[in-house]
Short mmCIF file of C-alpha atoms in Angstrom, two decimals:
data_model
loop_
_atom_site.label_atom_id
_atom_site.label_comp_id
_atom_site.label_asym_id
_atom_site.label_seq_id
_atom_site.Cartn_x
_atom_site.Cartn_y
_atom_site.Cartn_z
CA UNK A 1 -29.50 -2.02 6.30
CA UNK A 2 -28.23 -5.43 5.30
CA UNK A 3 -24.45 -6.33 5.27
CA UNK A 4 -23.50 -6.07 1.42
CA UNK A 5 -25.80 -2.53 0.62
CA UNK A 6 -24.01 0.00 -1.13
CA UNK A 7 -24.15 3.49 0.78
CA UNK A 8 -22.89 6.45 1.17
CA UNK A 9 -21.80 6.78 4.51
CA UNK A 10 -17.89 7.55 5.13
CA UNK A 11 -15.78 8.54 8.23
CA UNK A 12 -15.20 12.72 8.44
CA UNK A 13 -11.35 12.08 8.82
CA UNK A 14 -11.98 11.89 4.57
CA UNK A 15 -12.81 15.28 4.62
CA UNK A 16 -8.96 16.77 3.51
CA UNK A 17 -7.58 19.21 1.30
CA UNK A 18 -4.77 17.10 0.09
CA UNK A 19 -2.00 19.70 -0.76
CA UNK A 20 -0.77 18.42 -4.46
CA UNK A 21 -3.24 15.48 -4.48
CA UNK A 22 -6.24 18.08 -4.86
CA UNK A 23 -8.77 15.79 -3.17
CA UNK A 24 -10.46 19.23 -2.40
CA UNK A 25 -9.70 22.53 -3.34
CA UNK A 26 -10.44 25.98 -2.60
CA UNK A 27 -13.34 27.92 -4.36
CA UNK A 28 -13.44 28.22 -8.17
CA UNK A 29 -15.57 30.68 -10.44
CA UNK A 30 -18.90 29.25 -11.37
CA UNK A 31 -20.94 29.41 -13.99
CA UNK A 32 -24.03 28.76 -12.03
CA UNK A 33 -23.97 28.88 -8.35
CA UNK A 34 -28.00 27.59 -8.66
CA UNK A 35 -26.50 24.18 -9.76
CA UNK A 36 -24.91 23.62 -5.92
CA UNK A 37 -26.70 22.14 -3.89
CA UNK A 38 -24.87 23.48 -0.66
CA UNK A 39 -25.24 27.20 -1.74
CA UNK A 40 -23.58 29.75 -3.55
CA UNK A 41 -19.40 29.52 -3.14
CA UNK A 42 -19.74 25.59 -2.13
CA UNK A 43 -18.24 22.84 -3.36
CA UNK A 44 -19.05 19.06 -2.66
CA UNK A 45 -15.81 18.80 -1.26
CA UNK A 46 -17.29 16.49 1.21
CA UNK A 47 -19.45 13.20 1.34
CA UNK A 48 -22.13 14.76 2.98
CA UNK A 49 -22.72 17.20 0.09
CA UNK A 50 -21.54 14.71 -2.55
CA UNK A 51 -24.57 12.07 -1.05
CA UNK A 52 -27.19 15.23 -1.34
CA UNK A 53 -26.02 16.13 -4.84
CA UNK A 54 -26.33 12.48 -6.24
CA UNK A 55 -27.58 9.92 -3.62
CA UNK A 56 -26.93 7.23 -5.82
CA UNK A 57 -23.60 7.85 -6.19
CA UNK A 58 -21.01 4.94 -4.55
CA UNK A 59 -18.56 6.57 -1.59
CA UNK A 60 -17.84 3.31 0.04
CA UNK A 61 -19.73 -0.41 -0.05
CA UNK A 62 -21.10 -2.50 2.77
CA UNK A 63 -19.48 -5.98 2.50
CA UNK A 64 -18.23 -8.57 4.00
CA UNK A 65 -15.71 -9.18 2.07
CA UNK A 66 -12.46 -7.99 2.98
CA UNK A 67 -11.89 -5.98 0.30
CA UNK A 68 -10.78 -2.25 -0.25
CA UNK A 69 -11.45 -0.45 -3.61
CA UNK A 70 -8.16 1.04 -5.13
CA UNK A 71 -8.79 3.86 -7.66
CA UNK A 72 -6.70 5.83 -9.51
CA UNK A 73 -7.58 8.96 -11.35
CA UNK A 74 -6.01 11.37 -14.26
CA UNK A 75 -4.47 9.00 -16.34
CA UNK A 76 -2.99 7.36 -18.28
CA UNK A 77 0.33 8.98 -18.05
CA UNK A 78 3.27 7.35 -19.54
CA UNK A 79 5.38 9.07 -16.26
CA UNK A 80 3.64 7.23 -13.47
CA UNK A 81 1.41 4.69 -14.97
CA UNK A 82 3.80 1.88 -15.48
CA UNK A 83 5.47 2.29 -12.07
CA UNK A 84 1.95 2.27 -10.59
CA UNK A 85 1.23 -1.06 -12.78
CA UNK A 86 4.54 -2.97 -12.00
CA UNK A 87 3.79 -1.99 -8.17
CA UNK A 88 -0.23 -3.41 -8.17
CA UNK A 89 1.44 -6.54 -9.92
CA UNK A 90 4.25 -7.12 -7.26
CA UNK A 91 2.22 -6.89 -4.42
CA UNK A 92 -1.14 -9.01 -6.53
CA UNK A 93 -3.53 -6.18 -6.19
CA UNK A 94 -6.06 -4.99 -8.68
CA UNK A 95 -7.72 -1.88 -9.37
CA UNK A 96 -9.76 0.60 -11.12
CA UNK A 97 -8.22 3.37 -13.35
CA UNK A 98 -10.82 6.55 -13.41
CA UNK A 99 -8.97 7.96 -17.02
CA UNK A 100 -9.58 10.73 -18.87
CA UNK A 101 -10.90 10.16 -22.36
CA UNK A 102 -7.83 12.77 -24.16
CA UNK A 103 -5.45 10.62 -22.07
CA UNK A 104 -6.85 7.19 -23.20
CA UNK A 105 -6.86 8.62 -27.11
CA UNK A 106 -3.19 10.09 -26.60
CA UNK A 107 -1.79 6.67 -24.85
CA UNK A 108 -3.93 3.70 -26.14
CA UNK A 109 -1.05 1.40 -25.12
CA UNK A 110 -1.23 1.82 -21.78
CA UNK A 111 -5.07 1.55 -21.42
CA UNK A 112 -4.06 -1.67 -23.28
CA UNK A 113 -1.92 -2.89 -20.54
CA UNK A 114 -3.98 -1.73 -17.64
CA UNK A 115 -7.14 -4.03 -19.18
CA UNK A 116 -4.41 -6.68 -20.01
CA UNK A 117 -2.91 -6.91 -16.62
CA UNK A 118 -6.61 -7.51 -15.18
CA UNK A 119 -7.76 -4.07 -13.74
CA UNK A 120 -10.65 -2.01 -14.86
CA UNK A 121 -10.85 1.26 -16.52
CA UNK A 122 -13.90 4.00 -15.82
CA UNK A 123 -15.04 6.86 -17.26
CA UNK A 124 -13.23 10.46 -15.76
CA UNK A 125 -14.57 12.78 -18.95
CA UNK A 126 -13.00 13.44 -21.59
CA UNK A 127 -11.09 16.67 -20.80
CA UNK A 128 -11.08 16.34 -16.61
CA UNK A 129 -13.54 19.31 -16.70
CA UNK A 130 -15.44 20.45 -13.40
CA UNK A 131 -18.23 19.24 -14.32
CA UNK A 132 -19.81 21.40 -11.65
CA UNK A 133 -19.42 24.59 -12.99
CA UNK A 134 -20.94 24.10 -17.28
CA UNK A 135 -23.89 23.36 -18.56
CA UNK A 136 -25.82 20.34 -18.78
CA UNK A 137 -24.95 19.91 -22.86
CA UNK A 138 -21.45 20.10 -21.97
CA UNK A 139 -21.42 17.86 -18.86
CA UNK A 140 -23.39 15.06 -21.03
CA UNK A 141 -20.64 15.59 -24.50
CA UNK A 142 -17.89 15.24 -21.59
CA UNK A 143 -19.73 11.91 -20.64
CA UNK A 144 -20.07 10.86 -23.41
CA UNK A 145 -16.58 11.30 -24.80
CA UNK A 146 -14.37 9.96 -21.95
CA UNK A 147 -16.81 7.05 -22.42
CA UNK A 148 -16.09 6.47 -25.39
CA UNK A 149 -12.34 6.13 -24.89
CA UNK A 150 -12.88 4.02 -22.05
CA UNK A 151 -15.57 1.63 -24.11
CA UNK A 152 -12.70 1.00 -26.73
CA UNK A 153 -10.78 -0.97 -24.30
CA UNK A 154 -13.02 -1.69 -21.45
CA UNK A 155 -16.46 -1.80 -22.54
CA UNK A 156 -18.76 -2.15 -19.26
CA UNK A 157 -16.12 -0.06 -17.30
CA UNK A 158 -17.62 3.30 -19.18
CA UNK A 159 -20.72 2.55 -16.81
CA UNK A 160 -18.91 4.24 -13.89
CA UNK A 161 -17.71 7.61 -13.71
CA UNK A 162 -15.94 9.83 -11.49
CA UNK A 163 -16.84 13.56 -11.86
CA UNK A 164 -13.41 15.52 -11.82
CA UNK A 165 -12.35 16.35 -8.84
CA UNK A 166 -15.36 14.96 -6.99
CA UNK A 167 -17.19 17.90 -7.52
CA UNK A 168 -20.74 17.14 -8.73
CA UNK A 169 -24.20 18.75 -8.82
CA UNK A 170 -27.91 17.82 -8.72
CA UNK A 171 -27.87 18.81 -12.92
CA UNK A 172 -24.29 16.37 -13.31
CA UNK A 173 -26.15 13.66 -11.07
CA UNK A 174 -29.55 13.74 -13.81
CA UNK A 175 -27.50 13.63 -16.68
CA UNK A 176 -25.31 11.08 -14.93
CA UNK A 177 -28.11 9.42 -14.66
CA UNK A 178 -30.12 9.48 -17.71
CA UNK A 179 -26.60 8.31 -19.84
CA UNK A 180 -27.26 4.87 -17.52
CA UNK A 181 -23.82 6.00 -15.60
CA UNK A 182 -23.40 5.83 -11.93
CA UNK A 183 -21.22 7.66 -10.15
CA UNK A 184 -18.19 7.02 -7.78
CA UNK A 185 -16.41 8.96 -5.14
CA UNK A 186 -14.36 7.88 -2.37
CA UNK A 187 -14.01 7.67 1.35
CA UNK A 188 -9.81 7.92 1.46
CA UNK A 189 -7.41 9.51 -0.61
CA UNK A 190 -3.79 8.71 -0.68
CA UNK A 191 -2.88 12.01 -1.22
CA UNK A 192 -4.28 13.52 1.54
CA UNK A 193 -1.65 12.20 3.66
CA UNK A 194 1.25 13.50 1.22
CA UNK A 195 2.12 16.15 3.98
CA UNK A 196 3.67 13.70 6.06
CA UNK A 197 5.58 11.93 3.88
CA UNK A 198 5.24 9.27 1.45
CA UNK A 199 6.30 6.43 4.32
CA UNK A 200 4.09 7.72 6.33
CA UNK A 201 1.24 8.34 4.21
CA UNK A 202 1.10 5.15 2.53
CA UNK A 203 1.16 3.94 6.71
CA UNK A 204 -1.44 5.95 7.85
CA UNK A 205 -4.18 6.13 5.20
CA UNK A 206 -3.79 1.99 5.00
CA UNK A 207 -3.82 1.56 9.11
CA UNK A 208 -7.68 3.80 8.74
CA UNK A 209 -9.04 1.74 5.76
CA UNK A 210 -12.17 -0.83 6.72
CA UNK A 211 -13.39 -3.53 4.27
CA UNK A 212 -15.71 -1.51 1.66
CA UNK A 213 -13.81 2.12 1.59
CA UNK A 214 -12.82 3.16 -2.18
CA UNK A 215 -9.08 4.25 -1.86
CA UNK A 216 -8.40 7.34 -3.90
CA UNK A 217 -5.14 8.09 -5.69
CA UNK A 218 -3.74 9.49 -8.82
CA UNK A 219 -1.75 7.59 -11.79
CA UNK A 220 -1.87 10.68 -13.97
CA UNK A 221 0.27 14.39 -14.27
CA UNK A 222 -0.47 15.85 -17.09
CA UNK A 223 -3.38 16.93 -18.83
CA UNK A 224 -3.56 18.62 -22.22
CA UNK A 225 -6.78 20.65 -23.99
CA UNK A 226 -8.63 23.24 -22.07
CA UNK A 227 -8.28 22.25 -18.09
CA UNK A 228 -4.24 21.75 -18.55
CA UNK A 229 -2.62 20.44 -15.26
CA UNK A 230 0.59 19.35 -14.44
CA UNK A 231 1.05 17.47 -11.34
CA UNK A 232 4.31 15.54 -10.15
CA UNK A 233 3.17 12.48 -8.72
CA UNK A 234 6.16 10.81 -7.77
CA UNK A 235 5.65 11.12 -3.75
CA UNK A 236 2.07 8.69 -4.81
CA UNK A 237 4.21 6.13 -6.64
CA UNK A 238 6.60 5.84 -4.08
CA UNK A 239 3.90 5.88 -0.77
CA UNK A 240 2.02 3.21 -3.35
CA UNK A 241 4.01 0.35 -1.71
CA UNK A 242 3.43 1.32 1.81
CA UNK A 243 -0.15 1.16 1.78
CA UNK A 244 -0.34 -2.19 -0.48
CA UNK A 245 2.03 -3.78 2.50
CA UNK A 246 0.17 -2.14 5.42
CA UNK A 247 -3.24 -3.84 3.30
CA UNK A 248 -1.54 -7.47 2.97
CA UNK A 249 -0.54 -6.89 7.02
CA UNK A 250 -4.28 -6.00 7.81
CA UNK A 251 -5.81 -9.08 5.76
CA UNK A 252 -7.06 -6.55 2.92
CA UNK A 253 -7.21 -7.30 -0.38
CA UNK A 254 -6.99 -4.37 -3.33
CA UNK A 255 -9.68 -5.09 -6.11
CA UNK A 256 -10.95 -2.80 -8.65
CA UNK A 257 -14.20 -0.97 -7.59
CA UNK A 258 -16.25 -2.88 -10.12
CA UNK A 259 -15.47 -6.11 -7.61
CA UNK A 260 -16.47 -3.77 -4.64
CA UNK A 261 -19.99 -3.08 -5.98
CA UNK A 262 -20.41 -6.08 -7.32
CA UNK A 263 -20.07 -7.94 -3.70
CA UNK A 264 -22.96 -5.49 -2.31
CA UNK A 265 -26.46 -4.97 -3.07
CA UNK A 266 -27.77 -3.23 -6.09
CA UNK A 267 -29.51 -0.44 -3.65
CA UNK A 268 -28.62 2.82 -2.14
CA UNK A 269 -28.73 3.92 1.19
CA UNK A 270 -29.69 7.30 2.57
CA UNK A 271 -26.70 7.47 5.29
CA UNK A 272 -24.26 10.43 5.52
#
């Protein structure tokens, strides 16, 4: 591989069940356990099975640009967005917002102000179903819709999508796929570190990060219609800082992940 090729390729230590951040969960009931490509009971809860449910889909760029992807997912929420926004701006970072289309509909000011502050917006579905676990019609309405929401304010940024959760199947990845969408995952999640303490977990996730990971964290609580959640995510907005100064320290820039793809190659690469 070239320097600049997107792949798929991410460090184990990513592999974390993340306590309230829900980077990966325990088990759920399925509607189809012939739909997972690791077996019956499995989740892609890592990037190995992620890469061999939808090889094309982005877990980290080769670049060489020092740049890390920041990513957050769930909202937007009128209890954590704006914090999250005034902290990007203070410290000059960009980034992607993964939202969920009922979110966007329910808080159309503050997609306004994430597109007018200069960060992206991407496609999360419209009701933060697991897309995993319904049918193909339903997984390509869900697709469709959160689209949609996102188009209104950020038109190319519906291209990318980030399956709730990061669970994803071989059926999500075709229909993914046939929509024109690609997906995106992550190789480090803020959360994951939550156990330790916001200082600390802003410290230690930034001190592992390498030009080209996607960072993942989480702007957004709540979520209304039929997968309700309600997460505090206070201990993100205050560990937010710690990573964006440990970045700055280490010569890392934030950007949004359109910026990260966009300094790669078009291709994908087979590594796990």
């Amino acid at each position: 591989m070239q320097p600049g090729d997107v792949f798929a390729a991410v460090s184990r230590r990513s592999v974390v069940t993340g306590g309230l951040g829900l980077c990966a969960l325990v088990a759920w009931p399925r509607v189809d356990e012939a739909l997972h490509p690791g077996g019956p009971g499995r989740e892609t809860d890592s990037p190995a099975l992620r890469h061999d449910a939808d090889p094309a889909g982005v877990t980290r760029v080769r670049t060489a640009e020092r740049w890390v992807a920041l990513t957050f997912d769930d909202g937007p929420d009128p209890c954590y967005t704006p914090a999250v926004l005034d902290i990007l701006r203070e410290f000059g970072c960009r980034a992607t917002f993964f939202a969920v289309g009922s979110n966007v509909e329910a808080h159309p000011d503050l997609a306004a102000r994430v597109v007018a502050e200069g960060h992206r917006l991407a496609n999360h579905t419209h009701d933060h179903l697991w897309l995993d676990r319904v049918d193909g019609a339903t997984v390509t309405d869900q697709l469709r819709r959160g689209g949609a929401a996102v188009a209104a304010h950020d038109p190319d940024g519906a291209r990318l999508v980030r399956p709730p959760r990061g669970w994803t199947s071989r059926v999500v990845a075709a229909r993914t796929r046939d929509l024109g969408l690609r997906s995106v995952f992550w190789s480090a999640c803020l959360e994951s570190a939550l156990a330790d303490g916001p200082t600390r977990a802003g410290e230690e996730v930034a001190a592992r990060l390498r030009p080209g990971d996607v960072v993942l964290a989480h702007d957004g609580g709540r979520i209304a219609g039929p997968n309700p959640q309600e997460i505090d995510r206070s201990r993100t907005v205050e560990a937010l800082p710690r990573l964006l100064e440990q970045l700055r320290r280490d010569g890392l820039r934030g950007v949004p992940v359109q910026d990260l793809i966009a300094a790669g190659q078009a291709g994908e690469s087979s590594e796990v």
